[in-house]
Coordinates of C-alpha atoms and ligand atoms in Angstrom, one line a residue:
M1 CA -25.7 -15.7 -28.1
K2 CA -23.6 -16.0 -31.2
K3 CA -19.9 -16.2 -30.4
T4 CA -17.2 -14.1 -32.0
W5 CA -15.5 -17.4 -32.8
G6 CA -18.7 -19.2 -33.8
G7 CA -17.7 -20.0 -37.4
R8 CA -15.9 -23.2 -36.6
F9 CA -18.5 -24.6 -34.3
Q10 CA -21.7 -26.6 -35.1
K11 CA -23.2 -26.6 -31.6
S12 CA -23.9 -23.8 -29.3
T13 CA -22.0 -23.6 -26.0
H14 CA -23.4 -25.4 -23.0
P15 CA -24.9 -23.0 -20.5
Q16 CA -22.8 -24.4 -17.8
V17 CA -19.7 -23.7 -19.9
E18 CA -20.9 -20.2 -20.7
A19 CA -21.3 -19.5 -17.0
F20 CA -18.0 -21.1 -16.1
T21 CA -15.9 -19.3 -18.7
E22 CA -17.4 -15.9 -18.7
S23 CA -15.4 -13.0 -17.2
I24 CA -17.7 -10.1 -18.0
S25 CA -19.1 -10.3 -14.4
F26 CA -15.8 -8.9 -13.2
D27 CA -13.8 -7.6 -16.2
R28 CA -16.5 -5.1 -16.9
R29 CA -14.4 -2.8 -14.7
L30 CA -11.9 -2.8 -17.6
G31 CA -14.5 -1.2 -19.8
P32 CA -13.1 2.4 -19.9
F33 CA -9.6 1.1 -20.5
D34 CA -10.8 -1.3 -23.2
I35 CA -12.3 1.7 -25.0
E36 CA -9.2 3.7 -24.5
G37 CA -7.1 0.9 -26.0
S38 CA -9.5 0.6 -29.0
L39 CA -9.4 4.3 -29.7
A40 CA -5.7 4.1 -30.0
H41 CA -6.0 0.9 -32.1
V42 CA -8.3 2.6 -34.6
Q43 CA -5.7 5.3 -35.1
T44 CA -3.0 2.7 -35.6
L45 CA -5.2 1.0 -38.2
V46 CA -5.7 4.4 -40.0
K47 CA -2.0 5.0 -39.9
A48 CA -1.3 1.5 -41.4
G49 CA -3.8 2.2 -44.2
L50 CA -6.2 -0.5 -43.0
L51 CA -8.9 2.0 -42.4
T52 CA -9.7 5.2 -44.3
A53 CA -9.7 8.4 -42.3
A54 CA -13.5 8.5 -42.6
E55 CA -13.8 5.0 -41.3
G56 CA -11.6 5.9 -38.5
H57 CA -13.7 8.8 -37.6
K58 CA -16.9 6.7 -37.6
L59 CA -15.3 4.1 -35.3
I60 CA -14.0 6.7 -32.9
A61 CA -17.4 8.4 -32.7
G62 CA -19.0 5.0 -32.1
L63 CA -16.5 4.2 -29.3
Q64 CA -17.0 7.6 -27.7
Q65 CA -20.7 6.9 -27.7
I66 CA -20.1 3.5 -26.0
K67 CA -18.0 5.2 -23.4
K68 CA -20.9 7.3 -22.5
L69 CA -23.3 4.4 -22.5
L70 CA -20.9 2.5 -20.2
A71 CA -20.5 5.4 -17.8
A72 CA -24.3 5.7 -17.7
G73 CA -24.7 2.0 -17.0
K74 CA -26.6 1.5 -20.3
L75 CA -24.2 -0.8 -22.1
P76 CA -25.6 -4.4 -22.3
L77 CA -23.2 -6.6 -20.3
D78 CA -24.8 -10.0 -20.0
T79 CA -22.8 -13.1 -19.4
G80 CA -23.5 -14.5 -22.8
M81 CA -21.1 -11.9 -24.1
E82 CA -18.2 -13.7 -22.5
D83 CA -16.1 -10.7 -21.7
I84 CA -15.9 -6.9 -21.8
H85 CA -14.0 -6.9 -25.1
T86 CA -16.7 -8.7 -26.9
A87 CA -19.4 -6.5 -25.3
V88 CA -17.7 -3.4 -26.6
E89 CA -17.2 -4.8 -30.1
R90 CA -20.9 -5.9 -30.2
A91 CA -22.1 -2.5 -29.1
L92 CA -19.9 -0.9 -31.8
V93 CA -21.3 -3.1 -34.6
R94 CA -24.8 -2.2 -33.4
L95 CA -24.0 1.5 -33.6
V96 CA -21.9 1.7 -36.8
G97 CA -22.9 -1.5 -38.7
P98 CA -20.5 -4.0 -40.3
L99 CA -17.7 -1.4 -40.2
G100 CA -17.4 -2.3 -36.5
G101 CA -16.1 -5.6 -37.6
K102 CA -12.9 -3.9 -38.7
L103 CA -11.9 -2.9 -35.2
H104 CA -10.4 -6.2 -34.4
T105 CA -8.0 -6.2 -37.4
G106 CA -4.6 -7.3 -36.4
R107 CA -5.6 -7.6 -32.8
S108 CA -6.4 -10.6 -30.5
R109 CA -8.1 -10.5 -27.2
N110 CA -4.8 -11.7 -25.9
D111 CA -2.8 -8.5 -26.6
Q112 CA -6.0 -6.5 -26.0
V113 CA -6.7 -7.7 -22.5
A114 CA -3.0 -7.4 -21.6
T115 CA -3.1 -3.8 -22.7
D116 CA -6.4 -3.0 -21.0
F117 CA -5.2 -4.4 -17.8
R118 CA -2.0 -2.4 -17.8
L119 CA -4.1 0.8 -18.4
Y120 CA -6.2 -0.2 -15.4
L121 CA -3.1 -1.0 -13.4
R122 CA -1.8 2.6 -14.0
H123 CA -5.2 3.8 -12.7
A124 CA -4.9 1.5 -9.6
V125 CA -1.4 2.7 -8.9
G126 CA -2.6 6.3 -9.1
E127 CA -5.4 5.6 -6.6
A128 CA -3.1 3.8 -4.1
V129 CA -0.4 6.5 -4.4
R130 CA -2.9 9.3 -3.9
A131 CA -4.4 7.7 -0.8
G132 CA -1.0 6.6 0.5
S133 CA 0.4 10.1 0.0
R134 CA -2.4 11.6 2.1
L135 CA -1.7 9.1 4.8
V136 CA 2.0 9.9 4.9
A137 CA 1.2 13.6 4.9
T138 CA -1.1 13.1 7.9
L139 CA 1.5 11.0 9.7
A140 CA 4.2 13.6 9.1
R141 CA 1.9 16.4 10.3
L142 CA 1.1 14.5 13.5
A143 CA 4.7 13.6 14.0
L144 CA 5.6 17.2 13.9
R145 CA 2.8 18.1 16.3
E146 CA 3.8 15.4 18.7
K147 CA 7.5 15.8 18.3
S148 CA 8.0 16.5 22.1
T149 CA 5.3 14.1 23.4
L150 CA 7.1 11.6 25.6
M151 CA 6.2 8.0 25.9
P152 CA 7.8 4.6 26.6
G153 CA 9.4 3.0 23.6
Y154 CA 9.1 -0.8 23.4
T155 CA 11.1 -3.7 22.3
H156 CA 9.5 -7.2 22.7
L157 CA 6.6 -5.1 23.8
Q158 CA 8.4 -4.5 27.0
R159 CA 9.3 -0.9 28.0
A160 CA 12.7 -0.2 26.7
M161 CA 13.7 3.5 26.5
P162 CA 11.8 6.8 26.3
V163 CA 10.9 8.0 22.8
T164 CA 8.7 10.7 21.4
L165 CA 5.3 10.0 20.0
G166 CA 6.3 11.9 16.9
H167 CA 9.3 9.6 16.4
H168 CA 7.0 6.6 16.6
L169 CA 4.5 8.0 14.1
A170 CA 7.2 9.1 11.7
A171 CA 8.5 5.6 11.6
Y172 CA 5.2 4.5 9.9
A173 CA 5.4 7.4 7.5
F174 CA 8.9 6.2 6.3
M175 CA 7.6 2.7 5.8
L176 CA 4.6 4.0 3.8
T177 CA 6.9 6.3 1.8
R178 CA 8.9 3.2 0.7
D179 CA 5.6 1.6 -0.3
L180 CA 4.7 4.6 -2.5
D181 CA 8.0 4.1 -4.2
R182 CA 7.2 0.4 -4.7
F183 CA 3.9 1.2 -6.3
L184 CA 5.5 3.7 -8.7
T185 CA 8.4 1.3 -9.5
A186 CA 5.8 -1.4 -10.2
W187 CA 4.3 0.8 -12.7
D188 CA 7.6 2.0 -14.2
R189 CA 8.5 -1.6 -14.9
A190 CA 5.1 -2.2 -16.4
N191 CA 5.1 0.8 -18.7
A192 CA 5.2 -1.1 -22.0
L193 CA 2.6 -1.8 -24.7
P194 CA 1.5 -5.4 -25.5
L195 CA -0.9 -4.3 -28.4
G196 CA 0.4 -5.2 -31.8
S197 CA 1.6 -8.6 -30.6
G198 CA -1.6 -10.3 -31.9
A199 CA -2.5 -13.6 -30.4
L200 CA 1.1 -14.6 -29.9
A201 CA 3.2 -14.2 -33.0
G202 CA 2.9 -10.6 -33.9
T203 CA 0.9 -9.1 -36.8
N204 CA 1.0 -9.2 -40.6
H205 CA 0.1 -5.6 -40.7
P206 CA 2.5 -2.6 -40.8
F207 CA 1.6 -1.3 -37.3
D208 CA 3.5 1.5 -35.9
R209 CA 3.5 0.2 -32.3
L210 CA 5.5 3.1 -30.8
F211 CA 2.8 5.4 -32.2
T212 CA 0.1 3.3 -30.4
A213 CA 2.2 3.3 -27.2
K214 CA 2.5 7.0 -27.4
K215 CA -1.3 7.4 -27.8
L216 CA -1.8 5.4 -24.7
G217 CA 0.9 7.3 -22.7
L218 CA 3.0 4.1 -22.5
K219 CA 6.8 4.4 -22.6
S220 CA 7.8 1.5 -24.7
V221 CA 6.5 -1.5 -26.6
F222 CA 7.1 -5.2 -25.8
Q223 CA 10.0 -6.4 -27.8
N224 CA 8.8 -10.0 -27.9
S225 CA 5.2 -10.9 -28.7
L226 CA 5.1 -14.1 -26.8
D227 CA 6.3 -12.3 -23.7
A228 CA 3.8 -9.5 -24.3
V229 CA 0.7 -11.7 -24.2
S230 CA 1.8 -14.0 -21.4
D231 CA 3.6 -11.6 -19.1
R232 CA 1.8 -10.7 -15.8
D233 CA 4.9 -9.5 -13.9
A234 CA 3.4 -6.0 -13.6
Y235 CA 0.5 -7.4 -11.6
V236 CA 2.8 -9.5 -9.4
D237 CA 4.8 -6.3 -8.7
F238 CA 1.7 -4.4 -7.9
L239 CA 0.3 -7.2 -5.7
S240 CA 3.6 -7.4 -3.9
A241 CA 3.7 -3.6 -3.3
A242 CA 0.1 -3.9 -2.0
A243 CA 1.1 -6.8 0.3
V244 CA 4.0 -4.9 1.8
T245 CA 1.8 -1.9 2.3
Q246 CA -0.9 -3.9 4.0
M247 CA 1.6 -5.5 6.2
H248 CA 2.9 -2.0 7.3
L249 CA -0.7 -0.9 7.8
S250 CA -1.4 -4.0 9.9
R251 CA 1.6 -3.2 12.2
L252 CA 0.3 0.4 12.6
S253 CA -3.1 -1.0 13.3
E254 CA -1.7 -3.3 16.0
D255 CA -0.1 -0.4 17.8
L256 CA -3.3 1.6 17.6
V257 CA -5.4 -1.4 18.9
L258 CA -3.1 -1.8 21.8
W259 CA -3.0 2.0 22.6
A260 CA -6.8 2.1 22.5
S261 CA -7.0 -0.5 25.1
H262 CA -7.8 0.4 28.7
E263 CA -4.5 -1.1 29.7
F264 CA -2.5 1.3 27.6
G265 CA -5.0 4.2 27.4
F266 CA -2.8 6.1 25.1
L267 CA -5.5 7.2 22.7
E268 CA -9.2 7.9 22.4
M269 CA -10.8 7.1 19.1
D270 CA -13.2 9.5 17.5
D271 CA -16.8 8.2 17.7
A272 CA -17.1 8.5 13.9
F273 CA -14.2 6.0 13.5
A274 CA -15.1 3.6 16.3
T275 CA -17.8 0.9 16.5
G276 CA -19.9 -0.5 19.4
S277 CA -21.2 -3.8 20.6
S278 CA -24.6 -5.1 20.0
L279 CA -24.6 -6.7 23.5
M280 CA -22.3 -4.6 25.8
P281 CA -23.5 -1.1 26.0
Q282 CA -20.1 0.3 27.2
K283 CA -18.0 -0.9 24.4
K284 CA -16.1 1.3 22.0
N285 CA -14.1 -0.8 19.6
P286 CA -11.2 -0.2 17.2
D287 CA -12.8 -2.3 14.4
V288 CA -11.3 0.0 11.8
A289 CA -7.8 -0.8 12.8
E290 CA -8.7 -4.5 13.3
L291 CA -10.1 -4.8 9.8
V292 CA -7.1 -3.0 8.2
R293 CA -5.0 -5.6 10.1
G294 CA -7.2 -8.5 9.1
K295 CA -7.4 -7.6 5.5
A296 CA -3.7 -8.3 5.2
G297 CA -4.9 -11.9 4.9
R298 CA -6.6 -11.4 1.6
V299 CA -4.0 -9.0 0.2
F300 CA -1.2 -11.5 0.9
A301 CA -3.4 -14.3 -0.5
N302 CA -3.9 -12.4 -3.7
L303 CA -0.2 -12.2 -4.3
M304 CA 0.1 -15.9 -3.6
G305 CA -2.9 -16.6 -5.8
L306 CA -1.5 -14.9 -8.8
L307 CA 1.9 -16.5 -8.4
T308 CA 0.2 -19.9 -8.2
V309 CA -1.8 -19.2 -11.4
L310 CA 1.4 -18.3 -13.2
K311 CA 3.5 -21.1 -12.0
G312 CA 4.3 -23.6 -14.6
L313 CA 2.2 -21.9 -17.3
P314 CA 3.5 -22.7 -20.8
L315 CA 3.8 -20.0 -23.4
A316 CA 2.0 -18.1 -24.6
Y317 CA -1.6 -17.1 -23.7
N318 CA -3.6 -19.6 -21.6
R319 CA -7.1 -19.1 -20.3
D320 CA -5.7 -19.5 -16.8
L321 CA -4.6 -15.9 -17.2
Q322 CA -8.2 -14.7 -17.0
E323 CA -7.8 -15.5 -13.3
D324 CA -5.3 -12.7 -12.9
K325 CA -8.0 -9.9 -12.6
E326 CA -9.9 -10.5 -9.4
F327 CA -6.7 -10.8 -7.4
V328 CA -5.6 -7.4 -8.7
F329 CA -9.0 -5.7 -8.3
D330 CA -9.4 -7.0 -4.8
S331 CA -5.9 -5.9 -3.6
A332 CA -6.2 -2.5 -5.3
D333 CA -9.7 -1.9 -3.7
T334 CA -8.5 -3.2 -0.3
V335 CA -5.2 -1.3 0.0
T336 CA -6.7 2.0 -1.2
A337 CA -9.7 1.7 1.1
S338 CA -7.3 0.8 4.0
L339 CA -5.1 3.7 3.3
K340 CA -8.0 6.1 3.2
T341 CA -9.7 4.8 6.3
M342 CA -6.5 4.7 8.3
E343 CA -5.9 8.3 7.4
G344 CA -9.3 9.2 8.8
F345 CA -8.8 7.1 11.9
L346 CA -5.5 8.8 12.7
A347 CA -6.5 12.3 11.8
T348 CA -9.5 12.2 14.2
L349 CA -8.2 10.3 17.2
R350 CA -6.9 12.0 20.3
F351 CA -3.7 11.1 21.9
N352 CA -3.7 10.9 25.7
R353 CA -0.4 12.8 26.1
E354 CA -0.5 12.9 29.9
R355 CA -1.0 9.1 30.1
M356 CA 1.8 8.5 27.7
E357 CA 4.2 10.8 29.5
R358 CA 3.2 9.4 32.9
A359 CA 3.8 5.9 31.7
A360 CA 7.3 6.9 30.7
D361 CA 8.0 9.1 33.7
R362 CA 6.7 6.8 36.4
D363 CA 8.4 3.8 35.1
L364 CA 11.0 2.7 37.6
T365 CA 13.8 1.7 35.3
L366 CA 13.1 3.2 31.8
L367 CA 16.3 5.3 32.1
A368 CA 18.6 2.4 32.9
T369 CA 20.6 2.8 29.7
D370 CA 21.0 6.5 30.3
L371 CA 22.4 5.7 33.7
A372 CA 24.8 3.2 32.2
D373 CA 25.9 5.9 29.7
V374 CA 26.8 8.2 32.6
L375 CA 29.4 5.6 33.6
V376 CA 30.5 5.3 30.0
Q377 CA 31.1 9.0 30.0
Q378 CA 33.4 8.5 33.0
G379 CA 35.4 6.1 30.9
M380 CA 34.0 2.8 32.0
P381 CA 33.6 0.0 29.4
F382 CA 30.0 -0.3 28.5
R383 CA 29.8 -3.9 29.4
K384 CA 30.9 -3.2 32.9
A385 CA 28.5 -0.2 33.2
H386 CA 25.7 -2.5 32.0
E387 CA 26.5 -4.9 34.8
V388 CA 26.6 -2.2 37.5
V389 CA 23.4 -0.7 36.4
G390 CA 21.8 -4.1 36.2
R391 CA 22.4 -4.4 39.9
V392 CA 21.0 -0.9 40.5
V393 CA 17.9 -1.8 38.5
R394 CA 17.3 -4.9 40.7
Y395 CA 17.6 -2.7 43.8
C396 CA 15.0 -0.2 42.4
L397 CA 12.6 -2.9 41.5
E398 CA 12.8 -4.5 44.9
R399 CA 12.1 -1.1 46.6
E400 CA 9.7 0.1 44.0
K401 CA 11.8 3.2 43.6
R402 CA 12.6 5.0 40.4
L403 CA 16.3 5.3 39.2
Q404 CA 15.9 9.0 39.1
D405 CA 14.9 9.1 42.8
L406 CA 18.0 7.4 44.1
T407 CA 20.3 9.4 46.4
D408 CA 24.0 9.9 45.7
A409 CA 24.7 7.6 48.7
E410 CA 22.7 4.8 47.3
L411 CA 24.3 5.0 43.9
D412 CA 27.7 5.2 45.6
R413 CA 27.1 1.8 47.0
F414 CA 27.0 0.3 43.6
C415 CA 29.9 2.2 42.1
R416 CA 31.9 5.2 43.2
F417 CA 32.2 6.6 39.6
F418 CA 28.7 8.1 39.6
P419 CA 29.2 11.9 39.7
K420 CA 27.2 13.8 42.3
G421 CA 23.6 14.5 41.4
T422 CA 23.6 11.8 38.7
A423 CA 20.1 10.4 39.6
R424 CA 18.6 13.9 39.8
R425 CA 19.8 14.7 36.3
L426 CA 18.1 11.7 34.9
S427 CA 14.8 12.4 33.2
V428 CA 12.7 11.1 30.4
F429 CA 12.8 14.6 28.9
R430 CA 16.5 14.8 28.9
S431 CA 16.8 11.2 27.7
V432 CA 15.0 12.0 24.4
H433 CA 16.6 15.4 24.0
Q434 CA 20.0 13.6 24.1
K435 CA 19.2 11.4 21.2
K436 CA 20.6 13.9 18.8
A437 CA 22.5 11.8 16.3
V438 CA 20.7 11.5 12.9
G439 CA 17.7 9.1 13.2
G440 CA 17.4 9.5 17.0
T441 CA 14.2 10.3 18.8
S442 CA 15.0 13.9 19.9
P443 CA 12.3 16.5 19.0
K444 CA 14.7 18.3 16.8
N445 CA 15.3 15.2 14.8
V446 CA 11.6 14.4 14.6
A447 CA 11.0 17.9 13.1
Q448 CA 13.7 17.2 10.6
Q449 CA 12.2 13.9 9.8
A450 CA 8.9 15.6 9.1
V451 CA 10.7 17.9 6.6
F452 CA 12.5 15.0 5.0
L453 CA 9.2 13.2 4.6
K454 CA 7.6 16.2 3.0
K455 CA 10.4 16.4 0.5
E456 CA 10.1 12.7 -0.3
L457 CA 6.3 13.2 -0.8
A458 CA 7.1 16.0 -3.3
K459 CA 9.4 13.7 -5.2
I460 CA 6.8 11.0 -5.3
Q461 CA 4.2 13.5 -6.5
K462 CA 6.5 14.5 -9.3
R463 CA 7.2 11.0 -10.4
F464 CA 3.5 10.2 -10.2
L465 CA 2.5 13.1 -12.4
K466 CA 4.9 11.6 -15.1
L467 CA 3.1 8.2 -15.0
Ligands
LIG1 N1 -11.4 -12.8 -20.8 C1 -10.1 -13.2 -21.3 C2 -9.0 -13.0 -20.3 O1 -9.3 -12.3 -19.4 C3 -9.8 -12.4 -22.6 C4 -8.8 -13.1 -23.5 C5 -9.4 -14.3 -24.0 N2 -8.5 -14.9 -25.0 C6 -8.7 -16.0 -25.5 N3 -7.9 -16.5 -26.4 N4 -9.8 -16.8 -25.2 O2 -7.9 -13.5 -20.3

């Protein structure tokens, strides 16, 4: 197929080179954004006096037509066309004749692709933020519902202190809320127009670039054309936000995988969100959570991949930059699908409250710190109290007796400062209710966290609408 740059060449491109250099097989996803950019560019050309109003109308009508063809899957997109930008221009020339050749006035594919991809990025941020917000909302709702459900809290994956399930769930909601902020910040920082920078040096034509930016809903214009065509920071920011999000999701997944195991037995997955084994008839597996966890691999790799493409690239545009897209598409698809699927997984599973509470209540020594705090309240230095209770703990473990089942006489043998009835007053319920200082696991705090999260979500929503 004839190239847009064919004039200088005497031979046609080797088929191997054509196949190697094409990007249309993946940048076709930029189609709607390419057309959006071109629609704005036509108006800029009219404003600059490079197109008459009538010519402008014709081109706009043609581009609208192409938009429909593209949406209907009727736009020819074969690899000989190199990339989506060429495909759209070709289609335009077919529709409106040689006038279509005026579209590329003062524009290069370098500033064009940088613009298209930013418009796509805004869309991708929108998808991720929408899916993430729903997940945070679900986590906050579950946190509120489970604000009084008792369970063992863990450090080093060893039982540590009682917490509420709501507190545990809300922790993930907070992480993901920060991720939403990261996505929006990535977009905020990317909210500038490259178009009008030409191939690298700017344009000879009197383009009103702020006008173009406004048409595309972008906040500012790149102040340096070399920067405009070679900058890919916005995608690095996006990929980094995606990587942190997927990391958080993988941690949540790990907890859920553990809890779904027979050993924990803290939850029962919904049949619709679990999978089976082709060999073992009894199996019900948490593949959803495992895949969300596993997909962190590709999402991290995408960030590293783009950084590696960018490292050491001289200014300005280099074809290496064509390699930016698949990383971003893949991370955007993966993180949004993970957020959505995780939301469904969580919304449908059933927590086994009795198992959780029993695990906390039957534990022999989960209340050891609470017992030490009783001595602290009597004025004993915490270090000393820690030592005393350490010995009590050993005693309980040897006798398989719970701290809360010790008699006054038994406690007295370790330290005479334990008030009467100390052991009887120890309970998992009381332990969590005592964690009243801001951030603690008490049901009242967890309810407040749910309110806080809702407010944060509303703020995110407001920022998102202004994108
Ligand atoms: N497909 C190319 C890319 O994604 C478009 C820009 C091509 N520019 C060029 N000078 N060959 O980067």
